[in-house]
Short mmCIF file of C-alpha atoms in Angstrom, two decimals:
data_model
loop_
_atom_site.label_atom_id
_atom_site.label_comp_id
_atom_site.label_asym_id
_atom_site.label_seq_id
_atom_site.Cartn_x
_atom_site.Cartn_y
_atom_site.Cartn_z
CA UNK A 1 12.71 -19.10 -31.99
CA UNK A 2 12.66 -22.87 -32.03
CA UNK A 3 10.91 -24.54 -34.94
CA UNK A 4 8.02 -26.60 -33.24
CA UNK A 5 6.76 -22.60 -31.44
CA UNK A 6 4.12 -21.55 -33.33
CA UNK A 7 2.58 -17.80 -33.17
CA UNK A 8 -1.26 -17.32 -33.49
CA UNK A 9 -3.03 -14.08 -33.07
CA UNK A 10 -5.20 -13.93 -29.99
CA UNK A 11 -8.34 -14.27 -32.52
CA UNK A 12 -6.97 -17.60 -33.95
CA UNK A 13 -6.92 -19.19 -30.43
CA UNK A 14 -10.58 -18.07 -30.20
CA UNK A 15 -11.38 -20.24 -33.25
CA UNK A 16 -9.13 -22.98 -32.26
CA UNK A 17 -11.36 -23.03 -28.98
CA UNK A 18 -8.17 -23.06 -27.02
CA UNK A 19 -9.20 -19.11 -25.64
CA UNK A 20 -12.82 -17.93 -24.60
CA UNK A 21 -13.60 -14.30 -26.23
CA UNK A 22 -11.31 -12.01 -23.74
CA UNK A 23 -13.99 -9.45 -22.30
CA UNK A 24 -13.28 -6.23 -20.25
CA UNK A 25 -15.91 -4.28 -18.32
CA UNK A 26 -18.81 -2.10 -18.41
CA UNK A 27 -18.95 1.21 -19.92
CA UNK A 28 -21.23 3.78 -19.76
CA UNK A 29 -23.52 4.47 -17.84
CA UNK A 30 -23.91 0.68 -16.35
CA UNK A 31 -20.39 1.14 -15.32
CA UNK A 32 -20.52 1.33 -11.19
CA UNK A 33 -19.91 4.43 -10.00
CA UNK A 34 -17.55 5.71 -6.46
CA UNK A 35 -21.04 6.31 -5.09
CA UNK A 36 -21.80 2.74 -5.56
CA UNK A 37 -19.43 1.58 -3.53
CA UNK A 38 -19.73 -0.49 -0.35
CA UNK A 39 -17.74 -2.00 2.32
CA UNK A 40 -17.72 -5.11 1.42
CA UNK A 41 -19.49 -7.36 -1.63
CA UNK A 42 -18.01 -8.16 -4.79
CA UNK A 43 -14.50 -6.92 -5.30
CA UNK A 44 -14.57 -4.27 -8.44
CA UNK A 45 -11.12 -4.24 -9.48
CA UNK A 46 -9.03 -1.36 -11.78
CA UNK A 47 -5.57 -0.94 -13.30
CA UNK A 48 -3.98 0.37 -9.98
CA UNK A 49 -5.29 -2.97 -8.21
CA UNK A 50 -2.86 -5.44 -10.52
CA UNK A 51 0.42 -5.52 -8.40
CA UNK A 52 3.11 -7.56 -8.21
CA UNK A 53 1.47 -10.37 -10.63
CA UNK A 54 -1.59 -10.60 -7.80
CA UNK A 55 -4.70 -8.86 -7.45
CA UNK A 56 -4.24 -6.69 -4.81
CA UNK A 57 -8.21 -6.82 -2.85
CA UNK A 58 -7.12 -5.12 0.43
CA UNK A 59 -7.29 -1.48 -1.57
CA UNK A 60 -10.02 -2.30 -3.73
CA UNK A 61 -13.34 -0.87 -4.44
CA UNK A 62 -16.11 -3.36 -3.11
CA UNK A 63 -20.08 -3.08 -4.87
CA UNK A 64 -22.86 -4.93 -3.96
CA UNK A 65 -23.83 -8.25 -5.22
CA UNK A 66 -27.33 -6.67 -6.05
CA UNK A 67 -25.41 -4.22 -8.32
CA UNK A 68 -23.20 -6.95 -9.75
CA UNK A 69 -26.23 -8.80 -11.25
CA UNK A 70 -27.36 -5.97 -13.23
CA UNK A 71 -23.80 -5.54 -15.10
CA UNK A 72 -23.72 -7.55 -18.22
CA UNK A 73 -19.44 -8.88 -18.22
CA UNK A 74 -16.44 -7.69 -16.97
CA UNK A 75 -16.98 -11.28 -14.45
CA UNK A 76 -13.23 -12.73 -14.11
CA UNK A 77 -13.12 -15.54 -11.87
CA UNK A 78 -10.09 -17.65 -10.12
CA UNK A 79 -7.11 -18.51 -12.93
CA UNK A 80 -8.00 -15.60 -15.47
CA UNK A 81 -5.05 -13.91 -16.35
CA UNK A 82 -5.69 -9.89 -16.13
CA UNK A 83 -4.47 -7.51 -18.57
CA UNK A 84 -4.53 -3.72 -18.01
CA UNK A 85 -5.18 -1.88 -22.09
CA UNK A 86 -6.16 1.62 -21.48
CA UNK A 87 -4.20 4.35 -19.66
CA UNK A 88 -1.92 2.06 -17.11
CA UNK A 89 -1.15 -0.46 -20.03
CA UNK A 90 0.54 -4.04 -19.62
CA UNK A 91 0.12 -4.70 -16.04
CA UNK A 92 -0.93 -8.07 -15.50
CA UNK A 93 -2.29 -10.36 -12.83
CA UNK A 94 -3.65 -14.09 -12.18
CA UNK A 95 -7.06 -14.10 -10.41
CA UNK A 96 -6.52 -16.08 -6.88
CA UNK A 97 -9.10 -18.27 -5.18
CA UNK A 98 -10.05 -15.72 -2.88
CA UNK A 99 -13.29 -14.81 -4.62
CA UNK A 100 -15.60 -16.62 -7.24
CA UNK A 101 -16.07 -13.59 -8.72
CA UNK A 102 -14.64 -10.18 -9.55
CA UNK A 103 -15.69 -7.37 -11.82
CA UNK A 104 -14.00 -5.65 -13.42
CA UNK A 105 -13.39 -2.16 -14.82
CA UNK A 106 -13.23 -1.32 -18.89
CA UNK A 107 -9.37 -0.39 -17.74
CA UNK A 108 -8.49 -4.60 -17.30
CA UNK A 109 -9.09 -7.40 -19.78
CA UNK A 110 -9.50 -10.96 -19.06
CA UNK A 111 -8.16 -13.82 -20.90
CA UNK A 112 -9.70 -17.00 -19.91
CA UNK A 113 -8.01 -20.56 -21.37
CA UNK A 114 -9.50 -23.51 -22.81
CA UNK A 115 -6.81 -25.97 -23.56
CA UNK A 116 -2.98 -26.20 -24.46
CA UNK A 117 -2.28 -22.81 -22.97
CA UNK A 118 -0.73 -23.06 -19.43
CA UNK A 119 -2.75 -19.86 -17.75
CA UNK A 120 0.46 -18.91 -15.86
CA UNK A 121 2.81 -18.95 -19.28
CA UNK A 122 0.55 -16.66 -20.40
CA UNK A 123 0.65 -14.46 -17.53
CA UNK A 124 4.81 -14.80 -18.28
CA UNK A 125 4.28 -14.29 -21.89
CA UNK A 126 2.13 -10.72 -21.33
CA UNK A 127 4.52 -9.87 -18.64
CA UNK A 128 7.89 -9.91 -21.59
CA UNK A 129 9.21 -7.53 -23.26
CA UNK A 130 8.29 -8.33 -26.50
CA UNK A 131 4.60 -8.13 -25.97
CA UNK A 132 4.86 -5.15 -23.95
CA UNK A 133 6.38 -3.06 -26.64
CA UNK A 134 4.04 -4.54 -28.82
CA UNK A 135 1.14 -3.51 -26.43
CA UNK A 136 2.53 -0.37 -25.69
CA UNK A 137 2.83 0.56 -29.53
CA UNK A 138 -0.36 -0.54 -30.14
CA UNK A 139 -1.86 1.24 -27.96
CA UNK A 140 0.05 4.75 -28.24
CA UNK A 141 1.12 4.69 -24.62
CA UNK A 142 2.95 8.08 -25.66
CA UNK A 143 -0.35 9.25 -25.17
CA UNK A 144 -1.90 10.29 -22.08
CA UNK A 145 -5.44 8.56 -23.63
CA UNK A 146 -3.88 5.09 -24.12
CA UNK A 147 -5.88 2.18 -25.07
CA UNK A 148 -6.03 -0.61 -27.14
CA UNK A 149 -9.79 -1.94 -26.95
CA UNK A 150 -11.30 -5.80 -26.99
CA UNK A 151 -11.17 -6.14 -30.92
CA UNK A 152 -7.83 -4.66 -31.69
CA UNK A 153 -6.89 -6.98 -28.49
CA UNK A 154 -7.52 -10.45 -30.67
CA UNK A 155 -4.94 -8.90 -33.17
CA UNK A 156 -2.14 -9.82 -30.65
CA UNK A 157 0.31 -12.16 -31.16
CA UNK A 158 0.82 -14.77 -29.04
CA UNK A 159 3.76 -16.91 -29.29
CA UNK A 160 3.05 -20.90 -28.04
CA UNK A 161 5.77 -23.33 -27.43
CA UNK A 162 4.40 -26.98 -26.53
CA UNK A 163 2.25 -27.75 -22.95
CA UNK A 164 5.62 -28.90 -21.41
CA UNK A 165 7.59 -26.46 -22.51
CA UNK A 166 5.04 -23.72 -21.45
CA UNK A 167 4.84 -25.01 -18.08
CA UNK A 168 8.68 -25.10 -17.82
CA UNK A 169 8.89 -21.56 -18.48
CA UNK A 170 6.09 -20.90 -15.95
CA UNK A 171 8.00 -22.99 -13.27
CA UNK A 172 11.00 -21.52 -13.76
CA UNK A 173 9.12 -18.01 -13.38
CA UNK A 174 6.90 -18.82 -10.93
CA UNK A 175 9.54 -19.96 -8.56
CA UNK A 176 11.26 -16.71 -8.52
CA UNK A 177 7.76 -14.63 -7.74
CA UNK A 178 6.65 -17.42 -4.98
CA UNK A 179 10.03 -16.12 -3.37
CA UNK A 180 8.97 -12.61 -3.57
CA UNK A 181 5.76 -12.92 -2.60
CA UNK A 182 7.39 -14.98 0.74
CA UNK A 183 9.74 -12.22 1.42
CA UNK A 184 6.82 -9.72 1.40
CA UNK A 185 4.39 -11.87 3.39
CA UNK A 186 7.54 -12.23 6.14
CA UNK A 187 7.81 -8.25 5.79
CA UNK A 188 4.16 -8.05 6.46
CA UNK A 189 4.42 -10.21 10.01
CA UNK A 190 7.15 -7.95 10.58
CA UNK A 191 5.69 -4.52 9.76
CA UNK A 192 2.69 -6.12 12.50
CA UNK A 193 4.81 -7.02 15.34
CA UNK A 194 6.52 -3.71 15.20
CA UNK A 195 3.59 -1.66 14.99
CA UNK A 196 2.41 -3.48 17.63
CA UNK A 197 5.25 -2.69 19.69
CA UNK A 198 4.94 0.74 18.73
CA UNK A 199 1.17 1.65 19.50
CA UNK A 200 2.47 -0.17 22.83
CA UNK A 201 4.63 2.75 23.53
CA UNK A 202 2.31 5.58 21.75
CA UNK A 203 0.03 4.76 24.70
CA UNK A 204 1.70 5.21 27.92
CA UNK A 205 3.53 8.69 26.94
CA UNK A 206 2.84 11.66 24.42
CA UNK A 207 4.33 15.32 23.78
CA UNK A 208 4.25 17.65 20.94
CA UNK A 209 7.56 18.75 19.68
CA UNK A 210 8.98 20.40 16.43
CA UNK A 211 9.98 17.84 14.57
CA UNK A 212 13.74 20.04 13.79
CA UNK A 213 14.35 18.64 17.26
CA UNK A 214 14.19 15.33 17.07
CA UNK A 215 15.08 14.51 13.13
CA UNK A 216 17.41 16.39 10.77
CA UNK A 217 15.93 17.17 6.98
CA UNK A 218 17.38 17.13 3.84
CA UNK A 219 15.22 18.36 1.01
CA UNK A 220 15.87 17.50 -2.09
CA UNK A 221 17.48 19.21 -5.63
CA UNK A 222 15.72 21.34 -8.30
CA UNK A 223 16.76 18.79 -11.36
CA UNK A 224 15.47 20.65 -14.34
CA UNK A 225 13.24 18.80 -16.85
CA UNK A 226 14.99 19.57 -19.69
CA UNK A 227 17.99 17.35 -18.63
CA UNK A 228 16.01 14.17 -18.04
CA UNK A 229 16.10 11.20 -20.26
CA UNK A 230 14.69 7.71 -20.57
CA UNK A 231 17.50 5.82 -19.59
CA UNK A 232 20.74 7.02 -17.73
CA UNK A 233 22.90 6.00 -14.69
CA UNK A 234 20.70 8.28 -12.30
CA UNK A 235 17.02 7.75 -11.27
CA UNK A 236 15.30 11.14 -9.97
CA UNK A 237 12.87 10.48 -7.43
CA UNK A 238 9.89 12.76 -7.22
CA UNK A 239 6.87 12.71 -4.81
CA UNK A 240 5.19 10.58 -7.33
CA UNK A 241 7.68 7.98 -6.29
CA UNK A 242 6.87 7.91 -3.06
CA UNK A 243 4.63 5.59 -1.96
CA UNK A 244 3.21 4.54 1.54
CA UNK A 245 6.08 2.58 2.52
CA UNK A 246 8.28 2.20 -0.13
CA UNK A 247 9.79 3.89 -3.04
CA UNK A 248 8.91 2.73 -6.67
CA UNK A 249 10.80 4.26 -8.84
CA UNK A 250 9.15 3.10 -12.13
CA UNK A 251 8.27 5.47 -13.84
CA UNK A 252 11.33 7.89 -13.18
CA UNK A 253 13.05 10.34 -14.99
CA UNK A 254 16.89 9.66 -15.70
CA UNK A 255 19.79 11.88 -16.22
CA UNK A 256 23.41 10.83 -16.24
CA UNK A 257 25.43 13.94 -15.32
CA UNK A 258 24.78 14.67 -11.65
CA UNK A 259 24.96 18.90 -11.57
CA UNK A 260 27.24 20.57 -9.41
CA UNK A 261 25.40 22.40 -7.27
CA UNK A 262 23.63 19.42 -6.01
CA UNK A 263 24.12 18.30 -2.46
CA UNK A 264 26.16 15.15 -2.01
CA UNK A 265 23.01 14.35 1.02
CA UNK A 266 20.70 13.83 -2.57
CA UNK A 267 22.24 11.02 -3.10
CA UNK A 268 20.27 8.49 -1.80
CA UNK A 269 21.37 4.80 -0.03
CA UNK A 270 19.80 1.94 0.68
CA UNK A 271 17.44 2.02 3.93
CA UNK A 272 17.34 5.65 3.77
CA UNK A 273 13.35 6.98 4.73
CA UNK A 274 11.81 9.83 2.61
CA UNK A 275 8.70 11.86 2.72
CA UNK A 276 6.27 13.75 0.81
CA UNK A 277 6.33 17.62 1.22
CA UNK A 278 3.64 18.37 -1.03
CA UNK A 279 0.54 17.39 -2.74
CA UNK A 280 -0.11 13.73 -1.40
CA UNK A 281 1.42 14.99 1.57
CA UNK A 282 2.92 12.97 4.45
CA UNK A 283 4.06 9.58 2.11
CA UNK A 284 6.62 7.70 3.78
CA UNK A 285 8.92 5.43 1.82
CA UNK A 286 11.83 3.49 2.10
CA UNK A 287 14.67 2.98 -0.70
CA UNK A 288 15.43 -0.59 -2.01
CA UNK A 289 17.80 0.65 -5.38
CA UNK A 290 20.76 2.09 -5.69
CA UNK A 291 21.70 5.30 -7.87
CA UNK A 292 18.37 7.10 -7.12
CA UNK A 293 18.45 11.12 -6.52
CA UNK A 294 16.32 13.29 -4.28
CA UNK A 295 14.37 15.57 -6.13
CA UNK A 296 12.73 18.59 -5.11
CA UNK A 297 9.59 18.48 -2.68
CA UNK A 298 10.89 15.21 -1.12
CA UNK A 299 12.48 15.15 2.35
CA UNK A 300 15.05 12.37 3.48
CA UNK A 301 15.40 12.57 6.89
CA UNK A 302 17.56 11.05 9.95
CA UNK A 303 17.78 11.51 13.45
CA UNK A 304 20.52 12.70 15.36
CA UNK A 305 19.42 11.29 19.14
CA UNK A 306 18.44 7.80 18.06
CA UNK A 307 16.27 5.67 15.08
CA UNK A 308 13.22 5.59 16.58
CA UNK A 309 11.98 8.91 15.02
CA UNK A 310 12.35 7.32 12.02
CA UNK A 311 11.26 4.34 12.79
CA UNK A 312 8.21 5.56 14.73
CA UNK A 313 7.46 7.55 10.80
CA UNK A 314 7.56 4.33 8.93
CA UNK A 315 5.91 1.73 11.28
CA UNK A 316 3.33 4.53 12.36
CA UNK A 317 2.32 5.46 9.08
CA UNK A 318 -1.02 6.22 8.84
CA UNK A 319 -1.61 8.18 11.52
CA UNK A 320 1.63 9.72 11.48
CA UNK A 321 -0.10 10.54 7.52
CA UNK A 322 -3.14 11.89 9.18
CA UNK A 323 -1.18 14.00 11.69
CA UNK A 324 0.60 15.52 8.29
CA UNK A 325 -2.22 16.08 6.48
CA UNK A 326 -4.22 17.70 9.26
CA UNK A 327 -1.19 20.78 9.55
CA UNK A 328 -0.11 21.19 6.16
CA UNK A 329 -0.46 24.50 4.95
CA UNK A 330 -2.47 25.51 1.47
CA UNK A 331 -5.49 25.07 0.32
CA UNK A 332 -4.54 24.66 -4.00
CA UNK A 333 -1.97 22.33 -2.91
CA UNK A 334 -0.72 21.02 0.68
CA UNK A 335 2.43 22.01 1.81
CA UNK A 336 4.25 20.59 4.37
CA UNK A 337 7.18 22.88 3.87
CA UNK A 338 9.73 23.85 6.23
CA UNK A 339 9.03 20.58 7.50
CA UNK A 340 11.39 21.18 10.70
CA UNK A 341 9.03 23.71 12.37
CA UNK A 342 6.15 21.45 12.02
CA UNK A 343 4.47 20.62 15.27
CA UNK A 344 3.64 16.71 15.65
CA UNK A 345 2.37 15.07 18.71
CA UNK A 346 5.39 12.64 18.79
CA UNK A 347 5.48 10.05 21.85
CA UNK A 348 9.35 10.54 23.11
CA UNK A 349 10.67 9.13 26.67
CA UNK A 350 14.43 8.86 26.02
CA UNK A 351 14.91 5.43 28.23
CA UNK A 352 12.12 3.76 26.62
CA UNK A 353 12.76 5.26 23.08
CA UNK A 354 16.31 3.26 23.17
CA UNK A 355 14.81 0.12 24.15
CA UNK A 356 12.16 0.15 21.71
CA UNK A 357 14.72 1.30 19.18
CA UNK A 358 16.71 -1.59 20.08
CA UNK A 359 13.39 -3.91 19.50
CA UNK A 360 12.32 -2.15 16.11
CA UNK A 361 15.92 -2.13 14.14
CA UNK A 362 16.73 -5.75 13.43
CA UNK A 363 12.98 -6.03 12.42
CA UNK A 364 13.60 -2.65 10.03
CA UNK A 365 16.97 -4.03 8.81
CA UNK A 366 15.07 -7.14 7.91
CA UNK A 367 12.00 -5.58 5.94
CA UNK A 368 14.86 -3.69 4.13
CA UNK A 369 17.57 -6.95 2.93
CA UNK A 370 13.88 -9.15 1.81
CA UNK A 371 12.91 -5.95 -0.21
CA UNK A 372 16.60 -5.68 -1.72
CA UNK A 373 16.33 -9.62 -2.51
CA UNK A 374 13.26 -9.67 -4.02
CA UNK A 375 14.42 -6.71 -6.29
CA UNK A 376 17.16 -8.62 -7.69
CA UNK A 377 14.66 -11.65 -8.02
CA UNK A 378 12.64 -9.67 -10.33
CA UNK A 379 15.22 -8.05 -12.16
CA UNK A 380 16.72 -11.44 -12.50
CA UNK A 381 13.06 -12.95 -13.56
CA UNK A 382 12.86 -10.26 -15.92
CA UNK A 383 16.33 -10.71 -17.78
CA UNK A 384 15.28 -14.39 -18.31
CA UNK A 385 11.74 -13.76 -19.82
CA UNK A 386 13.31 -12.76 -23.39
CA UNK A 387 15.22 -15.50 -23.60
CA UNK A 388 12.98 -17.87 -22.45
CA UNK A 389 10.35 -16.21 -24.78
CA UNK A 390 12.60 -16.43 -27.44
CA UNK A 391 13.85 -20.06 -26.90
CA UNK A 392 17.18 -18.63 -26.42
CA UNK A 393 17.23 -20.41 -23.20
CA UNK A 394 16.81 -24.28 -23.42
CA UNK A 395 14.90 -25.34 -21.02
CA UNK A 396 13.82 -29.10 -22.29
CA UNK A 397 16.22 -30.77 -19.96
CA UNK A 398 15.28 -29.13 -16.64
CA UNK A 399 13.54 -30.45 -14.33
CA UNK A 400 10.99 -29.13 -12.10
#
């Protein structure tokens, strides 16, 4: 660590009136309830709503503004940096100027600057590995009751290089998620104009057909617990994984020995569409990573006609969701298993299923390289934080 970086605990910055007193939100009984909800107000934000470095306010609770004047803090407003301490730990976020005001729950802290602290280093510096083992230590994330509360919070250590230097590191960081978060506003236009194209077609034909006859299914292996480790060569993707559209595999179990019984069709590539047998039934995902096997309870499937089965899965996901939900079988826990029998009303006119296929593949293709890109971008963003934490990367003589 260079010489002139100085660390201060989060309660020294506090006194040095360079930090306000970080603050979560309301517990207790004041805390809003689901009931309390609305449609719209004041955006009432928890752990799961920090994504991607962004607050994510299209799946967030709303209350009312009446409701938001009783509560007595939890107010974060635009450049706050969000931290989650209890149960999801070390997911972090900057507020945007999208709202004056958000609450939120006693799940997220905010951490609002004063002077000589760049808000978006900050962001960077909670987002390292350092401080997230730190954090995650702290707050014994081995358990499922993680937390680490407000006071034990101004404990942290918070390593400060000078203004310029801070804001270097920020540039240098912030450029790589501005790229993401271009790639995935592109892949947003895109996922529009092909659902467009396909609610187009949904409405001028419709037929019910068992699924087996459009789409082939491969479900995926029994991996047994036992063998999985924290770190490995494989990634085992489970239904937790899969989320509506995409795959996340963080979180996942790893092994390195793939067993021999396993079907070489488990192995999963790039581009290749999965779904959700049971439980959360009728998730549809797509794989960005590489050297990720099919568990159990998870379907890949392809189509032997043409891609607009799959397609029509993927850009028609919520209703083809619905649709899933509506004839899965059990009542303790959904079951969508054997998926090829399964009745679905599924639009198909072979002439006008290849031209829309034609249409709806280059837009696919492209949803699929921005997500691979912006992958690397944050594994390459991520490789750099410790060294740029640790000032093991110069950056004084770049300019930006």
């Amino acid at each position: 660590m260079k010489s002139e970086w100085k660390v201060y605990s989060v309660q020294e910055l506090i006194d040095l009136d360079m930090l306000e007193e970080p603050m979560d939100g309301n517990h207790g009984g004041i805390h809003p309830k689901s009931s309390d909800y609305v449609s719209s107000g004041v955006p009432f934000i928890m752990a799961n709503n920090l994504s991607n470095g962004k607050v994510d306010y299209d799946n967030c609770a709303f209350i009312s503004e009446q409701q938001a004047t009783t509560l007595r803090k939890g107010f974060a407003h635009p450049g706050d940096v969000l931290l989650t301490h209890k149960a999801t730990i070390g997911r972090t976020a900057i507020v945007g100027d999208e709202y004056d005001t958000i609450i939120l729950t006693p799940q997220v802290t905010y951490y609002r600057v004063k002077h000589g602290i760049s808000n978006r280093y900050l962001k960077y510096y909670f987002d390292s590995s350092k401080f997230q083992q730190t954090l995650s230590n702290w707050a014994g994330s081995g358990s499922t009751r993680a937390y680490l509360g407000i006071t034990a919070q101004r404990k942290l250590p918070i390593v400060l290089p000078p203004m310029e230097t801070q804001e270097k590191i920020a540039g240098l960081c912030g450029a790589l998620d501005e790229k993401i978060y271009l790639n995935n506003t592109i892949n947003n236009n895109l996922e529009q104009q092909a659902q467009a194209l396909v609610n187009e077609y949904c409405s001028s034909t419709n037929s019910e057909v068992a699924l087996g006859s459009i789409m082939n299914f491969v479900n995926g292996f029994a991996f047994q617990s036992k063998s999985y480790q924290k770190s490995g060569k494989y990634q085992i993707i489970t239904i937790k994984n899969v989320q509506d559209g995409k795959i996340d595999s963080q979180g996942a179990a790893y092994i390195n020995e793939v067993p021999t019984k396993m079907k070489a069709e488990c192995y999963l590539q790039v581009g290749d569409i999965l779904l959700s047998l049971t439980g959360n039934v009728g998730r549809v995902g797509i794989v960005f990573e590489e050297n990720l096997l099919l568990n159990q309870r998870v379907a890949k499937f392809t189509s032997p006609k043409d891609v607009l089965p799959l397609l029509y899965f993927y850009f028609r996901l919520p209703e083809t969701k619905t649709s899933l939900e509506t004839i899965a079988k059990g009542t303790a826990q959904q079951n969508l298993s054997p998926i090829e029998t399964l009745k679905l009303n599924f639009p198909y006119d072979e002439n006008k299923a290849i031209i829309l296929s034609r249409d709806l593949k280059p837009m696919f293709d492209s949803i699929v390289a921005n997500n691979i890109e912006s992958s690397k971008l944050a594994q390459i963003r991520d490789c750099l934080l410790p060294m740029l934490m640790s000032g093991e990367l110069d950056v004084s003589n770049i300019d930006l």
